[in-house]
PDB file of C-alpha atoms in Angstrom:
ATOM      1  CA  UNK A1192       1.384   6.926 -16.093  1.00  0.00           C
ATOM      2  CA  UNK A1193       2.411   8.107 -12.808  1.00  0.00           C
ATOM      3  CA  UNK A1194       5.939   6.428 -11.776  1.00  0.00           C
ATOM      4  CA  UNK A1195       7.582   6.878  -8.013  1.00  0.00           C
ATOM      5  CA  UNK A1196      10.853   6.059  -6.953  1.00  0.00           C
ATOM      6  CA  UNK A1197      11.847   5.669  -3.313  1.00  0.00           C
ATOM      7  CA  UNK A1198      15.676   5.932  -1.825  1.00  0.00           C
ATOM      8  CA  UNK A1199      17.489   4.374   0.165  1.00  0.00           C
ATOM      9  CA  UNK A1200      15.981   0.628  -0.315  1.00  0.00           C
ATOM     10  CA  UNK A1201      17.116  -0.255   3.386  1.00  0.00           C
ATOM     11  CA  UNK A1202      18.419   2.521   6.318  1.00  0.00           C
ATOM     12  CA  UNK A1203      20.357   1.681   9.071  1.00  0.00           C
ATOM     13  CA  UNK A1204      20.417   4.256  12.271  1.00  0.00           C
ATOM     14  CA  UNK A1205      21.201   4.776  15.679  1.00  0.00           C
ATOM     15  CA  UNK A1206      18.578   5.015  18.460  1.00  0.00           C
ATOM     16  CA  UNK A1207      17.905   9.386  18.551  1.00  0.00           C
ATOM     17  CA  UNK A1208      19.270   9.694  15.529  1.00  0.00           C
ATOM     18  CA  UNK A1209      17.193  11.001  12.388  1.00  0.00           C
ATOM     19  CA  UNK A1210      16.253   9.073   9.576  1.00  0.00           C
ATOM     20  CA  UNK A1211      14.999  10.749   6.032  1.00  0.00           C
ATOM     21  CA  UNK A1212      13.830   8.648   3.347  1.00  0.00           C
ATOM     22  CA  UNK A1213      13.248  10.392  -0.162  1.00  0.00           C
ATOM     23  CA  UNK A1214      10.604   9.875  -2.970  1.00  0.00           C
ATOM     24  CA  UNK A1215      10.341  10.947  -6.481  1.00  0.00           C
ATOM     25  CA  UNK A1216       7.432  10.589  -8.863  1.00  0.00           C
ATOM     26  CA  UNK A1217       6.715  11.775 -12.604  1.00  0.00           C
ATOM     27  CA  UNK A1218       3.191  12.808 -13.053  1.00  0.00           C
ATOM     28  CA  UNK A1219       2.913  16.499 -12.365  1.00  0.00           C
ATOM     29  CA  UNK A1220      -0.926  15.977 -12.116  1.00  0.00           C
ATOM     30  CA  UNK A1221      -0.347  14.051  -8.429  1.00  0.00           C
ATOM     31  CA  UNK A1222      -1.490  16.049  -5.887  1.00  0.00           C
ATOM     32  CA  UNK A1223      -1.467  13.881  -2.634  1.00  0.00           C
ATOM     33  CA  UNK A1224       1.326  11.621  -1.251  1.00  0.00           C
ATOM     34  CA  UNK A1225       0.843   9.606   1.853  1.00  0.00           C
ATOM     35  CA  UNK A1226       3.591   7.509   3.654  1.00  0.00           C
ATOM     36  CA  UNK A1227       3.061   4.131   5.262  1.00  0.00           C
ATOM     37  CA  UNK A1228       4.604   2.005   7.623  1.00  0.00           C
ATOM     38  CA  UNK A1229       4.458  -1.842   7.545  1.00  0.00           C
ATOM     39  CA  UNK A1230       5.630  -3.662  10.691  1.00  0.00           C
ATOM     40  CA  UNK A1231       6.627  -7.376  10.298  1.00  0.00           C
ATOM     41  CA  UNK A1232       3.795  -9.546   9.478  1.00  0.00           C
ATOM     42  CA  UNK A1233       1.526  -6.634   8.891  1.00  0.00           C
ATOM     43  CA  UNK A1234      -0.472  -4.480   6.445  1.00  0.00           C
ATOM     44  CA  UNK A1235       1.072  -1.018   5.483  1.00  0.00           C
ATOM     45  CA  UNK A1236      -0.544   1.725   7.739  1.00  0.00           C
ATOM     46  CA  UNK A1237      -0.663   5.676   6.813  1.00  0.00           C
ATOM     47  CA  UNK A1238       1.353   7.456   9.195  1.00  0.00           C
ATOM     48  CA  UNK A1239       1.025  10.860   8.060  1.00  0.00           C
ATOM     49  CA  UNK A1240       0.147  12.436   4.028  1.00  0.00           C
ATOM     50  CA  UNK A1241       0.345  16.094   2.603  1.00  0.00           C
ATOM     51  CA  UNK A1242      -1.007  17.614  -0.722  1.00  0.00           C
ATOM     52  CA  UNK A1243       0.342  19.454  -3.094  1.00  0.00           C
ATOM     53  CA  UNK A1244      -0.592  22.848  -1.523  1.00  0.00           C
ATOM     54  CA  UNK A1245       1.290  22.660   1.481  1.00  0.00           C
ATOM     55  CA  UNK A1246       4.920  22.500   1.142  1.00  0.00           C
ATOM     56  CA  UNK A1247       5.361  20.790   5.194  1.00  0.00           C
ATOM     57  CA  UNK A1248       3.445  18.555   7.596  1.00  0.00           C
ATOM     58  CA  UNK A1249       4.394  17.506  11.018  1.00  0.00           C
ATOM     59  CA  UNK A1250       2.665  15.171  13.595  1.00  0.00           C
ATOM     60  CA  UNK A1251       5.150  14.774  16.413  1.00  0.00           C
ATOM     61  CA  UNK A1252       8.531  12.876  15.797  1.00  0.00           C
ATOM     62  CA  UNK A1253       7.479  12.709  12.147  1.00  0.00           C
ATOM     63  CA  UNK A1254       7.475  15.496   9.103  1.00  0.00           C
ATOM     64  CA  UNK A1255       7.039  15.263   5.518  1.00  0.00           C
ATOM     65  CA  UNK A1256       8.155  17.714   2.936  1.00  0.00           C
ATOM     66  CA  UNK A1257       7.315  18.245  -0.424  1.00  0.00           C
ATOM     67  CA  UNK A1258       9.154  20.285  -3.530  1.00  0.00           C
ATOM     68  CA  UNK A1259       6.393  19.900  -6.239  1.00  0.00           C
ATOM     69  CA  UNK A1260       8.869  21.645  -8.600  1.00  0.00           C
ATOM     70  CA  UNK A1261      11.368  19.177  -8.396  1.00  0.00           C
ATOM     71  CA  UNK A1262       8.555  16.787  -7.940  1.00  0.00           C
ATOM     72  CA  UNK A1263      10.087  14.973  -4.804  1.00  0.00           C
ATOM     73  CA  UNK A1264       9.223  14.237  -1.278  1.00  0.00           C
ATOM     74  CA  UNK A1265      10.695  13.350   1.843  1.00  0.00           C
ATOM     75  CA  UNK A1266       9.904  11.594   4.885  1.00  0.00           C
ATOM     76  CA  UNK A1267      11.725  12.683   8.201  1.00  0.00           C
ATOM     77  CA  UNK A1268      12.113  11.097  11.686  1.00  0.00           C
ATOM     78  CA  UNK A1269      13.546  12.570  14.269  1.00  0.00           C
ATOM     79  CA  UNK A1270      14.766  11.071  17.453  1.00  0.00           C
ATOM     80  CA  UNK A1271      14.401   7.404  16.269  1.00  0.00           C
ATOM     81  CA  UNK A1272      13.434   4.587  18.525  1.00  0.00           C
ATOM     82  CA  UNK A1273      13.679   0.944  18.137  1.00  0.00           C
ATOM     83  CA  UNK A1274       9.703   0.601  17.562  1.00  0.00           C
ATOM     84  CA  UNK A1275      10.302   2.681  14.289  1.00  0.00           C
ATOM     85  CA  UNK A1276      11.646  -0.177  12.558  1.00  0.00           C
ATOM     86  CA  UNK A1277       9.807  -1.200   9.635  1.00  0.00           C
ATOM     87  CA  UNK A1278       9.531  -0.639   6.148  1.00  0.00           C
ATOM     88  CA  UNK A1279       8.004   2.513   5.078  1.00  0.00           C
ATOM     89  CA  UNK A1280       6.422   3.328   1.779  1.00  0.00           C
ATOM     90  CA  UNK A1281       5.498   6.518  -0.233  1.00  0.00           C
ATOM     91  CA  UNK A1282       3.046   6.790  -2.648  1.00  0.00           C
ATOM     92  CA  UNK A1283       1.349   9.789  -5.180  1.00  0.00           C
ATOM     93  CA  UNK A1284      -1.651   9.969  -5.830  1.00  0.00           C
ATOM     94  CA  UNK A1285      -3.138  11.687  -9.056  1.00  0.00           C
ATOM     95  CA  UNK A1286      -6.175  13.572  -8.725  1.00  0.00           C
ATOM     96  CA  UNK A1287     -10.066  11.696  -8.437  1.00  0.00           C
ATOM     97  CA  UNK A1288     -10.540  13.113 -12.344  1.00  0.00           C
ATOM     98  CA  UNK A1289      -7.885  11.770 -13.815  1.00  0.00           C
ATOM     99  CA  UNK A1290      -8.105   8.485 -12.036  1.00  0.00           C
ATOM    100  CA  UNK A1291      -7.183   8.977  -8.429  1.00  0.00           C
ATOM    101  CA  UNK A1292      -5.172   5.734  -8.082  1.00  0.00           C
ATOM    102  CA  UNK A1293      -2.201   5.140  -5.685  1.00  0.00           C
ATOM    103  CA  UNK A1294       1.086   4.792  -7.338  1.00  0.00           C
ATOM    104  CA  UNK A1295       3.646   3.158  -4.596  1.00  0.00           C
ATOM    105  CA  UNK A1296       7.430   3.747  -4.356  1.00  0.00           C
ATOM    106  CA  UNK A1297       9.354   0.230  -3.864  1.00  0.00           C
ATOM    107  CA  UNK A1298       9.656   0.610   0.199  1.00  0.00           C
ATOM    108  CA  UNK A1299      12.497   1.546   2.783  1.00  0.00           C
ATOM    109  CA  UNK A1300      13.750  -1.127   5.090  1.00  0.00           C
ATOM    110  CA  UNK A1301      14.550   1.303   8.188  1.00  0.00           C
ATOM    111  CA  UNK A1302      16.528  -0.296  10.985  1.00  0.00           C
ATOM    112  CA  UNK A1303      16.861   1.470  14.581  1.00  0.00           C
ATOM    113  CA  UNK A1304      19.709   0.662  16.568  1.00  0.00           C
ATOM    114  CA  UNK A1305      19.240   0.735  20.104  1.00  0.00           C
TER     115      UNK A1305
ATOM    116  CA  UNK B 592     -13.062  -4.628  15.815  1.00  0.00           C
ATOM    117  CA  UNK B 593     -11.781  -6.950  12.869  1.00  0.00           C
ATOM    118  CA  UNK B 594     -11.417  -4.566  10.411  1.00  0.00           C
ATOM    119  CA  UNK B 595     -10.211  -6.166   7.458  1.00  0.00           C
ATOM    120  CA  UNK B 596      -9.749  -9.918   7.684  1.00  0.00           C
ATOM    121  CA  UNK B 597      -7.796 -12.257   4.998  1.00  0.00           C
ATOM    122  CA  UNK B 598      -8.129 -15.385   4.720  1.00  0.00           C
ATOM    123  CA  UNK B 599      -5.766 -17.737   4.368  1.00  0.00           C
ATOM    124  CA  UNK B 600      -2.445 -16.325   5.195  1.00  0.00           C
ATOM    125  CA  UNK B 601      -0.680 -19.083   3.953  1.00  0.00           C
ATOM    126  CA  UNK B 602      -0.779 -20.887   0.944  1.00  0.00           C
ATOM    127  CA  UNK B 603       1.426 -23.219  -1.585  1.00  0.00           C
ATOM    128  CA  UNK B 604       0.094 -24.050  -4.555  1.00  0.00           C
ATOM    129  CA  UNK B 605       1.133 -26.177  -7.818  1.00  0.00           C
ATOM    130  CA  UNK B 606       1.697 -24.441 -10.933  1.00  0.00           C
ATOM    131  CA  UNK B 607      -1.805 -24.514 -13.003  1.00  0.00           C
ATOM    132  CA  UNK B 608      -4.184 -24.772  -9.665  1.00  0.00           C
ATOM    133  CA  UNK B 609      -6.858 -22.370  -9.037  1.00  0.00           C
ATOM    134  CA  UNK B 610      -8.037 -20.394  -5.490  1.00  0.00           C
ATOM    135  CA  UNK B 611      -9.345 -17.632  -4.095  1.00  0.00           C
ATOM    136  CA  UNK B 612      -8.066 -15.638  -1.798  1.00  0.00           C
ATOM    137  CA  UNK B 613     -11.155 -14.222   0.812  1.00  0.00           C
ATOM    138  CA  UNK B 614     -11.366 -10.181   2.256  1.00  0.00           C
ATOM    139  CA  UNK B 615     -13.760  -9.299   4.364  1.00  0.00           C
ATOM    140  CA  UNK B 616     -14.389  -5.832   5.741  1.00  0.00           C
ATOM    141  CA  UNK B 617     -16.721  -4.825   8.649  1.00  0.00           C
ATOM    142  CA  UNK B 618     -16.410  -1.324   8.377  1.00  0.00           C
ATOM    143  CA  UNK B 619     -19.257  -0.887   5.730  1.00  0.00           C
ATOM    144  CA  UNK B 620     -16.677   1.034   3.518  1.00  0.00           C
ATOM    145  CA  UNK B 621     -17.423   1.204  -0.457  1.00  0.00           C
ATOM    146  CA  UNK B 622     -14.141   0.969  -1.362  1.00  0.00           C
ATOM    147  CA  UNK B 623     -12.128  -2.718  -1.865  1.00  0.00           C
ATOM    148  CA  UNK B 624      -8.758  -3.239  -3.116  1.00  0.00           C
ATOM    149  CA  UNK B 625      -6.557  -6.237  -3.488  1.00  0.00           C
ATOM    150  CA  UNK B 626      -2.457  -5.422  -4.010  1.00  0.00           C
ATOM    151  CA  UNK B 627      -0.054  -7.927  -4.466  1.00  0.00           C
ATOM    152  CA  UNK B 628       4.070  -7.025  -2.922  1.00  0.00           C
ATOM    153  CA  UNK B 629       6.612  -8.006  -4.250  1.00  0.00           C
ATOM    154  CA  UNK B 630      10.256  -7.590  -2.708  1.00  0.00           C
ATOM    155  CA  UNK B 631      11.801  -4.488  -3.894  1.00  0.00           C
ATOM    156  CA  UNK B 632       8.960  -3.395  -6.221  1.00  0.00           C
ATOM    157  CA  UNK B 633       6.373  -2.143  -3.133  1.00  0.00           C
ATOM    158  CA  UNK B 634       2.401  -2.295  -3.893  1.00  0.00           C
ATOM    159  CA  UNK B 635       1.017  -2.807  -7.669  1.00  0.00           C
ATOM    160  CA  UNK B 636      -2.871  -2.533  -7.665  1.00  0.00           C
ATOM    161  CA  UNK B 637      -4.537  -5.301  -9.125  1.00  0.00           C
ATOM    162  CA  UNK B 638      -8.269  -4.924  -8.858  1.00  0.00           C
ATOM    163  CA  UNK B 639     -10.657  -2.404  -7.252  1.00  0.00           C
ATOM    164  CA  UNK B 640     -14.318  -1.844  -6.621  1.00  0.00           C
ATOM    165  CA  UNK B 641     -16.246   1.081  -5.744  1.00  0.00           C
ATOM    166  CA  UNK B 642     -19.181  -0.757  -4.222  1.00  0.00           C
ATOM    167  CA  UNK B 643     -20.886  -4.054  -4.696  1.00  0.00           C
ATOM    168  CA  UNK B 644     -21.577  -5.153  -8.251  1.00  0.00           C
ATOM    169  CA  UNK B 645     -18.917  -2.679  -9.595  1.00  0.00           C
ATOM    170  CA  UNK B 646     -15.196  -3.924 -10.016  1.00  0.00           C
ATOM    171  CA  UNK B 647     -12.172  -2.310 -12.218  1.00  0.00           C
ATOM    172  CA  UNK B 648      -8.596  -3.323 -13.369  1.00  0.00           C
ATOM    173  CA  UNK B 649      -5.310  -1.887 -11.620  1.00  0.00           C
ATOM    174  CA  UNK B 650      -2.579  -2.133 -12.684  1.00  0.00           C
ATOM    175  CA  UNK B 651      -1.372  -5.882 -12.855  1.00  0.00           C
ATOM    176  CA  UNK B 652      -4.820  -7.778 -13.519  1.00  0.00           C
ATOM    177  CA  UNK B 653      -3.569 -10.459 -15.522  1.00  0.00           C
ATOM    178  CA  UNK B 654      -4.240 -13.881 -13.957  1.00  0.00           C
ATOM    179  CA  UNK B 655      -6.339 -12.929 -11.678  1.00  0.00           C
ATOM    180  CA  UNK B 656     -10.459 -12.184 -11.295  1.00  0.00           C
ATOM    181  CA  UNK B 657     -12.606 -10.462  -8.455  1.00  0.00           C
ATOM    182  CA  UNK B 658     -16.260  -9.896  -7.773  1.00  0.00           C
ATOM    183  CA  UNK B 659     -18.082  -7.627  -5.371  1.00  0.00           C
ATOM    184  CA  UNK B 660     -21.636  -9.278  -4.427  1.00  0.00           C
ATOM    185  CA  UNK B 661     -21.643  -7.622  -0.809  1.00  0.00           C
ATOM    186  CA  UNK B 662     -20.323  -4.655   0.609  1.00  0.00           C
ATOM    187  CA  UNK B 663     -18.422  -6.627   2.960  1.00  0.00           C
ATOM    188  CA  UNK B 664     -16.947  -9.313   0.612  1.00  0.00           C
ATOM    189  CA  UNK B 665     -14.076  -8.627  -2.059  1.00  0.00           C
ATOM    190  CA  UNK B 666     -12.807 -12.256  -2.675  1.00  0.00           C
ATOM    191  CA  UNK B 667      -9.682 -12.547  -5.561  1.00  0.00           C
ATOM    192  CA  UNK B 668      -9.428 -15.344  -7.826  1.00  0.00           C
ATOM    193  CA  UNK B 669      -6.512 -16.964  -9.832  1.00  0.00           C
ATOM    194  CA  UNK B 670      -6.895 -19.184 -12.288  1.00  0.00           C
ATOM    195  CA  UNK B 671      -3.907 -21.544 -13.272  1.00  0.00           C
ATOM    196  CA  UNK B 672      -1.709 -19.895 -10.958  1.00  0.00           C
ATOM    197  CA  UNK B 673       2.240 -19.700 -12.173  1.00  0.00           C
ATOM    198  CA  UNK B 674       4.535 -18.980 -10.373  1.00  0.00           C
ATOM    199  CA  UNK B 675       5.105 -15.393 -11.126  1.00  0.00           C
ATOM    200  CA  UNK B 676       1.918 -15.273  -8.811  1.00  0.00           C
ATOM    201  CA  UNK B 677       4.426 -15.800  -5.739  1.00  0.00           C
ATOM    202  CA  UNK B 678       3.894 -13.393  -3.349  1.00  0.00           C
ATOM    203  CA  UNK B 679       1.766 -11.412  -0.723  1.00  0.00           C
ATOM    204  CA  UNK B 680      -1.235 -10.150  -1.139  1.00  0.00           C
ATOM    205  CA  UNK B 681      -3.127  -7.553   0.918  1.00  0.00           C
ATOM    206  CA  UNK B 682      -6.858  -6.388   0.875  1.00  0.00           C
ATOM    207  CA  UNK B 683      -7.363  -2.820   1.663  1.00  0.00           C
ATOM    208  CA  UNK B 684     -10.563  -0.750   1.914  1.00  0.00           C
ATOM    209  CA  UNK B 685     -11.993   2.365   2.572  1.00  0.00           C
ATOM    210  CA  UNK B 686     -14.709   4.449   3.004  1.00  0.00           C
ATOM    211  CA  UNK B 687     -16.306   6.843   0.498  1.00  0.00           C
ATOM    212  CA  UNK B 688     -14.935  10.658   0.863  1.00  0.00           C
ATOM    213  CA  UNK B 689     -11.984   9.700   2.914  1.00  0.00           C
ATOM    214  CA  UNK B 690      -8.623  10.604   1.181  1.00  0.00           C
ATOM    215  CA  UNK B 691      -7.245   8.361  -1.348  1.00  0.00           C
ATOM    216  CA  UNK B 692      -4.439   7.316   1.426  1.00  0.00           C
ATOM    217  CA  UNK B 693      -6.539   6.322   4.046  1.00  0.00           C
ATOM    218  CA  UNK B 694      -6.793   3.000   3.506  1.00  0.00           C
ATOM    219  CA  UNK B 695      -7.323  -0.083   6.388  1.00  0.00           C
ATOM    220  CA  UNK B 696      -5.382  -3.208   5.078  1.00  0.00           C
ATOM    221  CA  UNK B 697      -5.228  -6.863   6.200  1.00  0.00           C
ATOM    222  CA  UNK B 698      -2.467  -8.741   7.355  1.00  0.00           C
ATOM    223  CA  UNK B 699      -1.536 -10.373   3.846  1.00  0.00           C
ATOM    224  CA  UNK B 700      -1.507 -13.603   2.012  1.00  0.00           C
ATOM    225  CA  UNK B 701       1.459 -15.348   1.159  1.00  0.00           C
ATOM    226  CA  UNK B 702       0.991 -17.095  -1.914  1.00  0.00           C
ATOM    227  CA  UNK B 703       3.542 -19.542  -2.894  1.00  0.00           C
ATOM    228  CA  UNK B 704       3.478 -21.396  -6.758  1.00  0.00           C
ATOM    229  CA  UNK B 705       5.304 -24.515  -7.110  1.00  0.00           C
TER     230      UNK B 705
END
């Protein structure tokens, strides 16, 4: 089954500095990986996803890139602030037809320095 | 604007007692899960359902049984709980046609087994 790995465990960064946290996964078959963040005391919450036909998404401070052949993707944020501390989480997704379950990396601790 | 409500958020049990941990969603979406996190290993699925009167295994359903009466009611039981049941567990739902990702979690449960 589908396996993802997530690097670095915990990230430690200045205040306007950028921040990129990398995933991995095994099943070629995924075609969908979202990214979550999960504040203290809270449930994870999508922040922003791509499939496997687009190779880059933005939404503001915050991109995601994916290299299907090398079967990795990132997650970048620019111009950090203090309120993006938290622990993010990737995650693949294989498609509905061959089960269409979530497969989660093991989480980022990101810290933001002010 | 609840959204999806667990209940309790804190709990200690003794080895070899039995609970249940309550979700609730007001969103009328089909789609329950119930995750457990554990430090360092992110989100392992442990049951789904699709819609009331229809539940599946995830990955880690061992210890552990659900049922799906109501739309809006996804409770989780475990059954002589051990200790390698510590940890937090978090509902999630969402609607039918939305992308695998977009799911609406709760705030958690954190399960302790003495």
């Amino acid at each position: 089954g589908e396996n993802v790995e997530q690097h670095p465990s915990t990230l430690s960064v200045q205040e306007g500095d950028s921040a990129v946290i990398k995933c991995t996964y095994s099943d070629s078959a995924s075609n969908y990986f979202p990214w979550y963040k999960q504040e203290l005391g809270k449930g994870p919450q999508l922040i922003i996803d791509i499939r496997s036909n687009v190779g880059e998404k933005k939404d503001q401070r915050i991109a995601v890139t994916l290299n299907k052949t090398a079967k990795h993707f990132s997650l970048h944020i620019t111009e950090t602030q203090p309120e993006d501390s938290a622990v993010y989480f990737c995650a693949a997704s294989t498609p509905r037809n061959q089960g269409g379950k979530l497969i989660f990396g093991q989480g980022t601790e990101l810290s933001v320095k002010p | 604007n609840a959204g999806v409500t667990q209940t309790p958020k804190f709990r200690i049990l003794k080895i070899g007692q039995s609970m249940t941990l309550q979700c609730t969603q007001d969103m009328n979406h089909n789609y329950m899960y119930w995750y457990r996190q554990d430090p360092g290993m992110g989100l392992k699925l442990i049951y789904y359902s699709v819609g009331a009167g229809i539940t599946d295994k995830g990955e880690v359903p061992n210890g552990y049984n659900v049922s799906r009466s109501t739309t809006e009611d996804f409770p989780l039981r475990l059954e002589l709980a051990a200790p390698s049941q510590t940890s937090v567990y978090f509902c999630a739902s969402r609607i039918q046609g939305a992308t695998a990702g977009e799911l609406f979690f709760g705030e958690g449960s954190r399960l302790t087994v003495l």
